[in-house]
XYZ file of C-alpha atoms in Angstrom:
616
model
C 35.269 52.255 -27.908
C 37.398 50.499 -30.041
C 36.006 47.284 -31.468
C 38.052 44.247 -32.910
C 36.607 43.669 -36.318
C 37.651 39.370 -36.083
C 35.930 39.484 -32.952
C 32.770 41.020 -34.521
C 32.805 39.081 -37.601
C 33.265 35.453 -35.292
C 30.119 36.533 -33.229
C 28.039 37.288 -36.359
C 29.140 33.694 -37.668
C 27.871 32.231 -34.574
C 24.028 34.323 -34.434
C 24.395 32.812 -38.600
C 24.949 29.106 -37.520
C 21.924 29.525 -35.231
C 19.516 31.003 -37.230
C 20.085 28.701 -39.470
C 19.614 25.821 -36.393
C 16.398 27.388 -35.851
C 14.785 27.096 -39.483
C 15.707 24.105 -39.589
C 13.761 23.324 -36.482
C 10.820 25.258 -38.274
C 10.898 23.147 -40.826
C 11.038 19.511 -38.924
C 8.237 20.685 -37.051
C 6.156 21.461 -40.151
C 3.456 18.792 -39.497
C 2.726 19.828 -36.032
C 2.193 23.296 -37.289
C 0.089 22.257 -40.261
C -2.006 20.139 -37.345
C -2.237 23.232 -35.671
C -5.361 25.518 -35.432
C -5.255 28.106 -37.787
C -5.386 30.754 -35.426
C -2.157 28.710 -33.230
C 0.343 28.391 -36.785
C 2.369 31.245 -36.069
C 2.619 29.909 -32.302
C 3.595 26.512 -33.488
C 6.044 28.057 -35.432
C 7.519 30.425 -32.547
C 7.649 27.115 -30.372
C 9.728 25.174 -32.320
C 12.013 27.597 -32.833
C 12.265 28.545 -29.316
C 12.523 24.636 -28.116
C 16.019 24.460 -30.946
C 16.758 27.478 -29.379
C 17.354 26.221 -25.899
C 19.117 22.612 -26.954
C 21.668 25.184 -27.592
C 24.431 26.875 -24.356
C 24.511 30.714 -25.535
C 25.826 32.126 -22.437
C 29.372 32.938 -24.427
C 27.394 34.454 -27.504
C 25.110 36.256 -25.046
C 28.003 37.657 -22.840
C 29.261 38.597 -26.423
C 26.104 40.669 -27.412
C 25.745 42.102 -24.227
C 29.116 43.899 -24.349
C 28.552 45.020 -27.621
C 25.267 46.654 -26.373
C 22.991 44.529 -28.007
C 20.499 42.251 -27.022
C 21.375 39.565 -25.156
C 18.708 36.964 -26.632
C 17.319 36.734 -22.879
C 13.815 37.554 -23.667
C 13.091 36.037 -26.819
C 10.076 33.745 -25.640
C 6.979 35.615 -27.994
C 9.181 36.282 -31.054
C 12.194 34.204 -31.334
C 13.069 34.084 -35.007
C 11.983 37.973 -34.834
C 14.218 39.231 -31.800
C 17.348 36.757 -33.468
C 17.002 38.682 -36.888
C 16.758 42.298 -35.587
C 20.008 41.117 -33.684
C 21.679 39.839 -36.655
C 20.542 43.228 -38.488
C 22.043 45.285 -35.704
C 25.200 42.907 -35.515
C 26.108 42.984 -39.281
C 26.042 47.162 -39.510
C 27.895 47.561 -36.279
C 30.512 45.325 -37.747
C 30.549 47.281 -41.104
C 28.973 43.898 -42.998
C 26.417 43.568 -45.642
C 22.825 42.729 -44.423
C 22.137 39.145 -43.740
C 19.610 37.859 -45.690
C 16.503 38.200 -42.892
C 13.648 35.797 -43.074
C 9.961 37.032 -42.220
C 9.638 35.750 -38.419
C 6.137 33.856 -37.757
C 5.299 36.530 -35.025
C 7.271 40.008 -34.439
C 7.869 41.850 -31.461
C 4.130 43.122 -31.350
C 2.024 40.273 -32.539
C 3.725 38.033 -30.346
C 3.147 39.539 -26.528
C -0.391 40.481 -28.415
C -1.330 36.714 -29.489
C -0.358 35.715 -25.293
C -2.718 38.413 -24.302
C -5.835 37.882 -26.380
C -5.494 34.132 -25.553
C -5.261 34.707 -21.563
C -8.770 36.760 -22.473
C -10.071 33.988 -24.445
C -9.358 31.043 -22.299
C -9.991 33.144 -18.658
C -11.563 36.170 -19.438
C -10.137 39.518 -18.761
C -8.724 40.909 -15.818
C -9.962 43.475 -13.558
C -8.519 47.077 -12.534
C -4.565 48.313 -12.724
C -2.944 43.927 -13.189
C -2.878 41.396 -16.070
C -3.020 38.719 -14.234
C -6.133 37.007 -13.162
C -7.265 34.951 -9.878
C -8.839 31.985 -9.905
C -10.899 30.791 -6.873
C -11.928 26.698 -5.992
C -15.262 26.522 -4.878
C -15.768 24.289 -2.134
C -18.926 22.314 -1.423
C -20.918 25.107 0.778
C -20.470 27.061 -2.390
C -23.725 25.157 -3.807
C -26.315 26.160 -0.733
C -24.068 29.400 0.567
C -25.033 32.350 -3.005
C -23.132 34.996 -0.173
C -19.790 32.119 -0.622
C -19.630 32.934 -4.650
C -20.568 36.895 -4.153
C -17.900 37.351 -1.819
C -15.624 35.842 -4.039
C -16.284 37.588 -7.577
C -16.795 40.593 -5.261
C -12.778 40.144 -3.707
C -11.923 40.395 -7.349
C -11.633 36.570 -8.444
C -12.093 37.006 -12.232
C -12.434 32.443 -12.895
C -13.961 29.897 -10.262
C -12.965 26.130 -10.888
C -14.967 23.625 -9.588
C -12.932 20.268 -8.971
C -14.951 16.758 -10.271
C -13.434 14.692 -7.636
C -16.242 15.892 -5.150
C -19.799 16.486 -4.674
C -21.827 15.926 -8.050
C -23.719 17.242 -10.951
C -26.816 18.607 -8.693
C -24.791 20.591 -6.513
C -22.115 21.567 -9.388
C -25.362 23.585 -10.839
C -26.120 25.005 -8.188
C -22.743 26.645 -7.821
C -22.996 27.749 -10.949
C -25.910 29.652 -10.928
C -24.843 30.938 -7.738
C -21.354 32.396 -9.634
C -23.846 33.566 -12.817
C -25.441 35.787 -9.603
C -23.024 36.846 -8.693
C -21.432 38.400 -11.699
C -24.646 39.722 -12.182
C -24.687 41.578 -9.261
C -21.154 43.063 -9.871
C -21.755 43.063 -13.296
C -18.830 41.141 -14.580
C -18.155 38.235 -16.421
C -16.428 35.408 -14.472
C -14.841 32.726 -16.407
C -16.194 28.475 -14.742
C -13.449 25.858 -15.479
C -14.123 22.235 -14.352
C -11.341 20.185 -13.243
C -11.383 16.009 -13.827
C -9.893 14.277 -11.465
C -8.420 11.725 -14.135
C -6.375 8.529 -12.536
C -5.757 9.481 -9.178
C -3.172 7.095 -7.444
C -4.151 6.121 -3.986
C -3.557 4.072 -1.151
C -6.458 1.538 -0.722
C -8.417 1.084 2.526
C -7.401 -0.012 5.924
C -9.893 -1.850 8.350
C -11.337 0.690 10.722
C -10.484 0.564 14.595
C -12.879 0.796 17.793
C -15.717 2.603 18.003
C -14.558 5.225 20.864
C -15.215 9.053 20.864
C -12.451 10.781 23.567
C -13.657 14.244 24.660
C -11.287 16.025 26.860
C -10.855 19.749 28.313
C -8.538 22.533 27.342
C -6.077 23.132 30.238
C -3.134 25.142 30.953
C 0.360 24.114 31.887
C -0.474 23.715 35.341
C -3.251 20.655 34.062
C -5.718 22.954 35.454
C -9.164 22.704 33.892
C -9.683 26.609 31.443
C -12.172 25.215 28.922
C -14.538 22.270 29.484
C -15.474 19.833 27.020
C -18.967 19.890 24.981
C -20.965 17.397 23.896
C -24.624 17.167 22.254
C -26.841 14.217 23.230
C -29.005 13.074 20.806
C -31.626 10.020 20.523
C -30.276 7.048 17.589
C -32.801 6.796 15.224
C -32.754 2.848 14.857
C -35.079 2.878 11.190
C -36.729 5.114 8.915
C -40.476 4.298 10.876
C -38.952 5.329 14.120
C -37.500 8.569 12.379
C -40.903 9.785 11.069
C -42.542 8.574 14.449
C -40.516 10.691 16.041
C -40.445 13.690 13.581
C -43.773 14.093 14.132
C -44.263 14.448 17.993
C -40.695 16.372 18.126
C -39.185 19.501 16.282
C -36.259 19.318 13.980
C -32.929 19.317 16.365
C -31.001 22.533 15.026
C -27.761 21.412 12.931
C -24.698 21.884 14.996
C -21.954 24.315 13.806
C -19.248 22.373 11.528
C -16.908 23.347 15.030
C -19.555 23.037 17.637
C -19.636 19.915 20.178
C -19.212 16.370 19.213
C -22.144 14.424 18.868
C -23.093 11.748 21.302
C -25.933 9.205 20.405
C -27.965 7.564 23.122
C -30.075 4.259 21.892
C -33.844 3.938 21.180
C -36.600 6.314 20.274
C -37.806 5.610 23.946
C -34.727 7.530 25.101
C -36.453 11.017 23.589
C -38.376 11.068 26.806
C -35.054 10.731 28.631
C -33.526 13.338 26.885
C -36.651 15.665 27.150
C -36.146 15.108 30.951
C -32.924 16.686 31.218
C -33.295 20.214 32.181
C -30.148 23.024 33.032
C -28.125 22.154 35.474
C -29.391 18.566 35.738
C -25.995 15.936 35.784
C -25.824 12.590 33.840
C -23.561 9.606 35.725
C -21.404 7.558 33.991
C -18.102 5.139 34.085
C -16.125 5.593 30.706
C -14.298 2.745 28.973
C -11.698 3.008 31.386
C -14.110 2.256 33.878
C -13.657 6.199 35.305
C -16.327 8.147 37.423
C -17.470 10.705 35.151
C -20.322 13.689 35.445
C -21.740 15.398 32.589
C -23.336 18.503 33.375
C -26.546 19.754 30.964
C -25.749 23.556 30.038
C -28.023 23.852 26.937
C -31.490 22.824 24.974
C -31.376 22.742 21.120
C -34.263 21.165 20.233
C -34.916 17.666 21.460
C -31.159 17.134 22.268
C -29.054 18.497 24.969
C -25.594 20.122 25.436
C -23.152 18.933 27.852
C -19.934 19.727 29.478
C -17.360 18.227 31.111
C -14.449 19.062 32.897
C -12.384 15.717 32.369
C -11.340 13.727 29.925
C -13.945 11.128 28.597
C -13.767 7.755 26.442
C -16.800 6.621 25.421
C -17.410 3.627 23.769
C -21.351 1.999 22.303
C -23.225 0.555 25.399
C -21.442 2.802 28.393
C -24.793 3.973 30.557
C -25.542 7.226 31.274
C -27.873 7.818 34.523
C -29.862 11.063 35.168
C -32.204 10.753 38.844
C -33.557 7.339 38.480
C -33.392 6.619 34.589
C -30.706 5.025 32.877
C -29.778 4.841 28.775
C -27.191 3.790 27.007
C -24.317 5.553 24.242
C -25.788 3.990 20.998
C -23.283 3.247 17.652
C -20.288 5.517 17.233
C -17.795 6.488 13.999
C -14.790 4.019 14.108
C -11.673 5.492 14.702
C -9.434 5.448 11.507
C -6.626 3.433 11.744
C -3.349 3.765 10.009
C 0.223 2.218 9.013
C 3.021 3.672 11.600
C 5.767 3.815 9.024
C 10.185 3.820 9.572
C 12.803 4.172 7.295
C 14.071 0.672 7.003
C 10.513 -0.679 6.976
C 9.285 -2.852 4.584
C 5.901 -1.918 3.080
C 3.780 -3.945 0.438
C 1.321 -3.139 -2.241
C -1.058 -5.106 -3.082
C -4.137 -5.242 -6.156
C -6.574 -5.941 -3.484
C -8.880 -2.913 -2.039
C -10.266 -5.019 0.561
C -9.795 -3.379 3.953
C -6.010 -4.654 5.320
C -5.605 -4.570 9.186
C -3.481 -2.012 10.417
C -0.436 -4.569 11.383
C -0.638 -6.402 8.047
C 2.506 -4.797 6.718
C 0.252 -4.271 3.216
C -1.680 -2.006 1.860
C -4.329 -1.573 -1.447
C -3.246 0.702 -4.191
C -6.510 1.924 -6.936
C -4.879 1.663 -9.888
C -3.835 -1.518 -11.141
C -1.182 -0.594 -13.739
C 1.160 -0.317 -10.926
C 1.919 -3.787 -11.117
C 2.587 -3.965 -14.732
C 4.541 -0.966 -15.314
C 6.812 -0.304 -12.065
C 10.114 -2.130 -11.618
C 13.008 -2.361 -9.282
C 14.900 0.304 -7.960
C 11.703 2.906 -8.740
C 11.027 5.685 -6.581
C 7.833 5.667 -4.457
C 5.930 8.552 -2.326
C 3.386 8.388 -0.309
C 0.938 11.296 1.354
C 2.363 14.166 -0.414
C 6.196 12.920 0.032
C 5.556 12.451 3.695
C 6.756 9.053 2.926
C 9.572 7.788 0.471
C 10.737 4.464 -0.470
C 12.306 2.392 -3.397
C 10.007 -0.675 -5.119
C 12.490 -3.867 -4.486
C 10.509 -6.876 -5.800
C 7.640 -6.390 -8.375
C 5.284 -8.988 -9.242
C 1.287 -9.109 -10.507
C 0.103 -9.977 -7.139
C 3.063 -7.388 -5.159
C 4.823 -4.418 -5.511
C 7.581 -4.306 -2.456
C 8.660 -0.887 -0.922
C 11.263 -0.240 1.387
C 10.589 3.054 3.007
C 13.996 4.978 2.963
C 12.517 8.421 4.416
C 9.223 9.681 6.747
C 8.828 12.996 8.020
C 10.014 13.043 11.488
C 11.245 9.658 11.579
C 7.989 8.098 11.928
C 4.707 8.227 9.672
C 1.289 7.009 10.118
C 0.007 6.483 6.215
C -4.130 6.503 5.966
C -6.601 4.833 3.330
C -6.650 7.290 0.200
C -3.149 9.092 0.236
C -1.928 9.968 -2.866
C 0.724 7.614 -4.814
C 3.452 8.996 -6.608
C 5.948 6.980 -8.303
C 8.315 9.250 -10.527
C 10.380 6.948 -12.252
C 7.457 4.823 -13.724
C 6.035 5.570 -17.015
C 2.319 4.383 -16.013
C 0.112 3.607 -18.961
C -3.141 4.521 -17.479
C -6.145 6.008 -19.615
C -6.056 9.582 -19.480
C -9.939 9.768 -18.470
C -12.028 7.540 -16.274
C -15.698 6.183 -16.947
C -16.145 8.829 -14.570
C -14.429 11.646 -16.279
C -16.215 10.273 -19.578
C -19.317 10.314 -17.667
C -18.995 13.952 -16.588
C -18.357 15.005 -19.820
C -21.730 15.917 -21.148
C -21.972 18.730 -18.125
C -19.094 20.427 -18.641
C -19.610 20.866 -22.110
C -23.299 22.254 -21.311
C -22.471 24.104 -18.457
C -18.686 24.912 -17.891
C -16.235 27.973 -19.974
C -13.148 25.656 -19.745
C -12.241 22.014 -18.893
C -9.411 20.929 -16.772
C -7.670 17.549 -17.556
C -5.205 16.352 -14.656
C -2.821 14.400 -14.944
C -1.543 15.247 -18.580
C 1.787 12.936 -19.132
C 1.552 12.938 -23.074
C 0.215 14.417 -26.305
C -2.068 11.058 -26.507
C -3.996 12.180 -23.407
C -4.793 15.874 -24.676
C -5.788 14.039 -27.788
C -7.913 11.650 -26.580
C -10.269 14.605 -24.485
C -10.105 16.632 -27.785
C -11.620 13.862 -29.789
C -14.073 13.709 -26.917
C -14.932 17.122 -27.110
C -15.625 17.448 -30.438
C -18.155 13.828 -30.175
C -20.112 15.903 -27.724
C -19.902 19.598 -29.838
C -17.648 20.745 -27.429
C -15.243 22.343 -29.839
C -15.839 25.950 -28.336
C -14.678 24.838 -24.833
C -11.660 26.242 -22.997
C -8.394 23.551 -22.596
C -6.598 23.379 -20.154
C -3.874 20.768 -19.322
C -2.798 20.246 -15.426
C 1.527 19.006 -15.560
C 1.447 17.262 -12.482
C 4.108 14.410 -13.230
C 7.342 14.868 -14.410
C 6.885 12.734 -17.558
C 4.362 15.538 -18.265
C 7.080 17.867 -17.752
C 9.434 15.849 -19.644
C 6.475 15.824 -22.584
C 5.697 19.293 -22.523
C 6.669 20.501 -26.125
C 5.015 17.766 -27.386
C 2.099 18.764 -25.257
C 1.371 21.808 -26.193
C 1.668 20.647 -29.922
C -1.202 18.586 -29.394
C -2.905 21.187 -27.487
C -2.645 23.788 -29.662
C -4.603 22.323 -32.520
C -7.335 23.020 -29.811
C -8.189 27.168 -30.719
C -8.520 28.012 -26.613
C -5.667 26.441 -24.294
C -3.911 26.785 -21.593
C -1.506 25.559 -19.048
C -1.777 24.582 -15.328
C 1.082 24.380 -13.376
C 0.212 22.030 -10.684
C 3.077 22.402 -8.132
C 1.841 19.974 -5.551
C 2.315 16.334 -7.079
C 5.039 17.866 -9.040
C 6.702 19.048 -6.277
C 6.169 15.477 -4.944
C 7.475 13.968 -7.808
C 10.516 16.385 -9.266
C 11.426 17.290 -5.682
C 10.912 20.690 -3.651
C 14.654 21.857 -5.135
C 13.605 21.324 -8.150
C 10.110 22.987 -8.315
C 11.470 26.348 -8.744
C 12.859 25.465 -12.170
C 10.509 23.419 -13.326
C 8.048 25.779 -12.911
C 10.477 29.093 -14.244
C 11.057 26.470 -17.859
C 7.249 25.764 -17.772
C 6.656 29.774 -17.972
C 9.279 30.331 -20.664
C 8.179 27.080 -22.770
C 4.343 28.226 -22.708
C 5.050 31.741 -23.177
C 6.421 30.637 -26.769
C 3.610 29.167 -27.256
C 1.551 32.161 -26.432
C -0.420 29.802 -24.205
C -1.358 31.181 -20.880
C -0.312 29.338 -17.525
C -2.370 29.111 -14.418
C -0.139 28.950 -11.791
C -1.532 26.800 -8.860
C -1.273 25.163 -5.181
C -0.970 27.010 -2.052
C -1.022 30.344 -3.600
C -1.399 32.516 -0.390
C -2.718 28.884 1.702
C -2.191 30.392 5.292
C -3.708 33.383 4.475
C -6.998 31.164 3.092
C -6.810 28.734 5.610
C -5.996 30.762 8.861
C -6.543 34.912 7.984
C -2.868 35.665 8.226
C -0.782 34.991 5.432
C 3.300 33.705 5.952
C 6.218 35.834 4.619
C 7.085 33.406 2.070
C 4.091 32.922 0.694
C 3.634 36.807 -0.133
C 6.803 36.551 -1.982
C 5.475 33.368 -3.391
C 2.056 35.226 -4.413
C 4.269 38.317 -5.841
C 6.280 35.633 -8.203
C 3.126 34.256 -9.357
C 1.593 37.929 -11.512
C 4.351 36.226 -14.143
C 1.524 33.586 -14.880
C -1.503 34.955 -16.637
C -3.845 33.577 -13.645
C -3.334 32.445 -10.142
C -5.265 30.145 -8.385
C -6.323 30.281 -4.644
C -7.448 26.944 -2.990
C -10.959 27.468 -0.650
C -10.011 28.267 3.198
C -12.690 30.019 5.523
C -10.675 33.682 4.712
C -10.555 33.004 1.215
C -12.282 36.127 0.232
C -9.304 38.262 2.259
C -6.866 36.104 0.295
C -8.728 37.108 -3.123
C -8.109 41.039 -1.822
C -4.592 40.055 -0.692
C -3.554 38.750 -3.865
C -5.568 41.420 -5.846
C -3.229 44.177 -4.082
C -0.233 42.277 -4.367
C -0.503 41.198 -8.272
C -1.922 44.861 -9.166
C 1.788 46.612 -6.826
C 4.257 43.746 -8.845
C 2.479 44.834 -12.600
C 4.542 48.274 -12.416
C 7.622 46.189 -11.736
C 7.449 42.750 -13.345
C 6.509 41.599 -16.675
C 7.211 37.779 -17.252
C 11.140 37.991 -17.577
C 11.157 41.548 -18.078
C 11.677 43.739 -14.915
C 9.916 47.741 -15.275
C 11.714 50.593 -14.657
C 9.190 52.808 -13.636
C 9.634 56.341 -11.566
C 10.457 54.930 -7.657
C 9.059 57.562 -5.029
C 10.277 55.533 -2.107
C 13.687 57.418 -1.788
C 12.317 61.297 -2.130
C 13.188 63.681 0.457
């Protein structure tokens, strides 16, 4: 094919004009390199020059290289300067031009994907059978007193468990541990701890409680016919700590119901025990309910000293209803309040206020925890509430108020509970990037954990600030890695990871919840795909996390979408699973899934490998 040598000589001008772009990037970068661990320089370098890269539109020059058969620059992310100088190369002999003058890249075309892969290793460990990328598992709390939780986990295939600060505490965060340290014993594998803190979480604040009622009502068909009755477990109310060991000691232990078994249903006074131990099978207990209905219970079961129930219509009971069984009488002792919560419109008007006291549910107002809200949010603002379930704009802002009108709820109508989560993406909140909590937990992680998570992350101050922590505490050795969960981390990210990488073990968490939340769901997808490309520059691996495979956890059978989802996610160098009662079939799923997309994916790069599916 016949090539026109003005055409070839105008697209070598242009690759010149952005080399040149890009060393000049290198070099106004040069004290964020120099920061940089030693072992990260290179990286530094490769970032820079990949960030200059894309202020630049290259679509023409790429269309331009591509129909001269050469690389297109589309896969530059590990060796930038490298790929751009073996294109110039390439360019300038095709065109029958002297060499360009070629400047030794920071990382070539093997060091580069080499310096990603031994960091992924590093930070997470390494990953198990035919894929590259690993799994992460959250623990929940029965991982503490359940060791079989843990095996079944690092026995699924999860190669890093993360344990989340924002519950339970540091007795039962050792014992998970040592159950996960027994467990890759037993399989005889290393598995990688990270431990997330919960940084400053935006919440709504606390709304008073309702009634004290308990409703109990039977499973019926669409005829209203009766298929299921209702259960219920009376129990005595222990009214002090002297009654309880009184009556510990005459009585044995009531067995612990199942987290799904019956309701609970308290009857007053130690006394009552003997009108509990009177019920036998079969016996009934009388009542009227709040609604002043004639209801029978009828005793089916003995666990222990309390008793089950059923019945076969619907029941409201409140404290102080009395139950009757032959001749004795007792009464329904203290019950849980109901929660109560704020029935939201679009067009409502909504108020936040400093205060955490408990508002009543038709106060129009509610608390919010952090009070930097009311310094650093202003008019016209975005505001979400519960995930996004709620939307409004901030219309008046003052130190006492922060006034919302709600422009969207899912459905048309929302009902917003204490301690939903707060986003507001327009704001640039000035918050600490660790709590006295956080600082608290600190020592713990360092003794006990293989990485730290930091949530939150909206700017190189906050990675910064845990380093210097760190390194107080000896921590130097300790995994990084840095949750974008806001889009002013987004925003910050370069700057981010320049911070981060004078750390020598980091990585990347792509939270896509809140930042879904905050950037919007059409966004997400390329947020997330620039968050991939930015980090792989860096060489810094990315966790990719939040509902990873979620139905499949949560229910045992997994959506269509989210398999595709799960199949995207083996670009990331880990994925992370959320805890669910089938989590352990999700950790197989996943395992099957990521190890099937290796042969065919890698990062940007698709794998042309022998396809079998087609053969006679």
């Amino acid at each position: 094919m016949q090539r026109d040598p003005a055409h070839l000589t105008a697209v070598a001008a242009r690759l010149d004009a952005l080399h040149d772009d890009l060393l000049r990037a290198t070099g106004h970068a040069g004290a964020a390199v120099a920061d940089a661990h030693p072992d990260n320089r290179g990286s530094a370098q490769n970032l820079a020059q990949y960030v200059e890269l894309r202020q630049h539109d290259i679509r023409p020059l790429q269309e331009s290289l591509a129909e001269l058969g050469l690389s297109s620059l589309g896969r530059t992310e590990p060796h930038v300067l490298a790929t751009l100088e073996a294109v110039r190369v390439a360019l300038a002999r095709l065109a029958g031009l002297p060499d360009p003058v070629v400047v030794d890249p920071p990382v070539d075309f093997v060091t580069g994907p080499e310096l990603l892969a031994q960091n992924a290793d590093d930070l997470l460990g390494t990953a198990r059978n035919r894929r590259r990328t690993r799994i992460m598992v959250t623990l929940p709390t029965e991982a503490a007193t359940d060791p079989g939780l843990a095996d079944r986990v690092v026995a699924a295939g999860a190669e890093v468990v993360r344990i989340n600060c924002a519950h339970d505490g540091p007795e039962a965060w050792s014992a998970m541990i040592r159950n996960v340290r027994r467990a890759e014993r037993a399989h005889g594998r290393r598995v990688a701890v990270t431990m997330d803190l919960a940084g400053p979480k935006l919440r709504t604040g606390p709304i008073q409680p309702g009634p004290q009622v308990l409703k109990v009502r039977p499973v019926r068909d669409a005829l209203g016919r009766t298929v299921e009755p209702a259960r219920l477990r009376l129990t005595a109310e222990i009214p002090d700590a002297a009654a309880a060991a009184s009556a510990t000691a005459t009585e044995p232990a009531a067995e612990e119901p199942a987290a799904d078994g019956p309701a609970r249903l308290p009857v007053v006074a130690v006394a009552d025990q003997a009108w509990l131990r009177g019920l036998a099978e079969g016996d009934a207990v009388r009542l009227r309910d709040a609604r002043g209905r004639r209801r029978r219970l009828r005793v089916v079961g003995v666990a222990g000293p309390d008793r089950i129930v059923e019945v076969d219509r619907t029941v409201y009971f409140t404290p102080g209803i009395r139950l009757r069984s032959g001749g004795e009488t007792t009464r329904v002792g203290a019950l849980p309040a109901t929660e109560q919560r704020l029935l939201l419109h679009p067009g409502d008007v909504l108020t936040l206020v400093p205060s955490l006291e408990p508002v009543p549910v038709d106060a129009g107002r509610i608390g919010c925890t952090l009070p930097q809200v009311f310094r650093d949010a202003a008019h016209g603002h975005r505001i979400m509430f519960d995930d996004g379930k709620v939307s409004g704009r901030i219309e008046h802002v003052s130190p006492g108020a922060v006034r919302v009108r709600i422009t969207e709820a899912d459905g048309g109508a929302v009902k917003l509970g204490a301690a939903k989560g707060i986003n507001l993406p327009d704001t640039d909140l000035r918050l600490p990037a660790l709590t006295d909590a956080d600082l608290s937990y600190l020592p713990f992680v360092v003794e006990h954990a293989d990485a730290v998570s930091l949530s939150f992350v909206r700017g190189a101050d906050d990675v910064l600030l845990l380093q210097r922590h760190l390194t107080d505490l000896g921590g130097n050795e300790l995994g990084l890695i840095l949750k974008i969960e806001t889009v002013a981390g987004f925003e910050r990210l370069p700057d981010i990871l320049f911070a981060a990488m004078r750390w020598p073990r980091v990585g990347v968490m792509i939270a896509r919840g809140d930042l879904a939340v905050e950037a919007g769901y059409r966004r997400l997808a390329e947020l997330q795909e620039e968050m991939l490309w930015l980090c792989e520059a860096a060489h810094v691996p990315v966790i990719w996390a939040t509902q990873v495979l979620d139905t499949l956890a949560r229910t045992g059978r997994p959506s269509r979408a989210e398999v595709t989802d799960a199949a995207m996610s083996g670009r990331a160098e880990c994925v992370m699973l959320n805890k669910g009662p089938w989590v352990g079939a999700a950790v197989e799923a996943l395992d099957d899934i990521l190890g099937r997309m290796d042969d065919h994916q890698r990062k940007k790069q698709s794998l042309l490998r022998r396809l079998t599916s087609w053969e006679a």
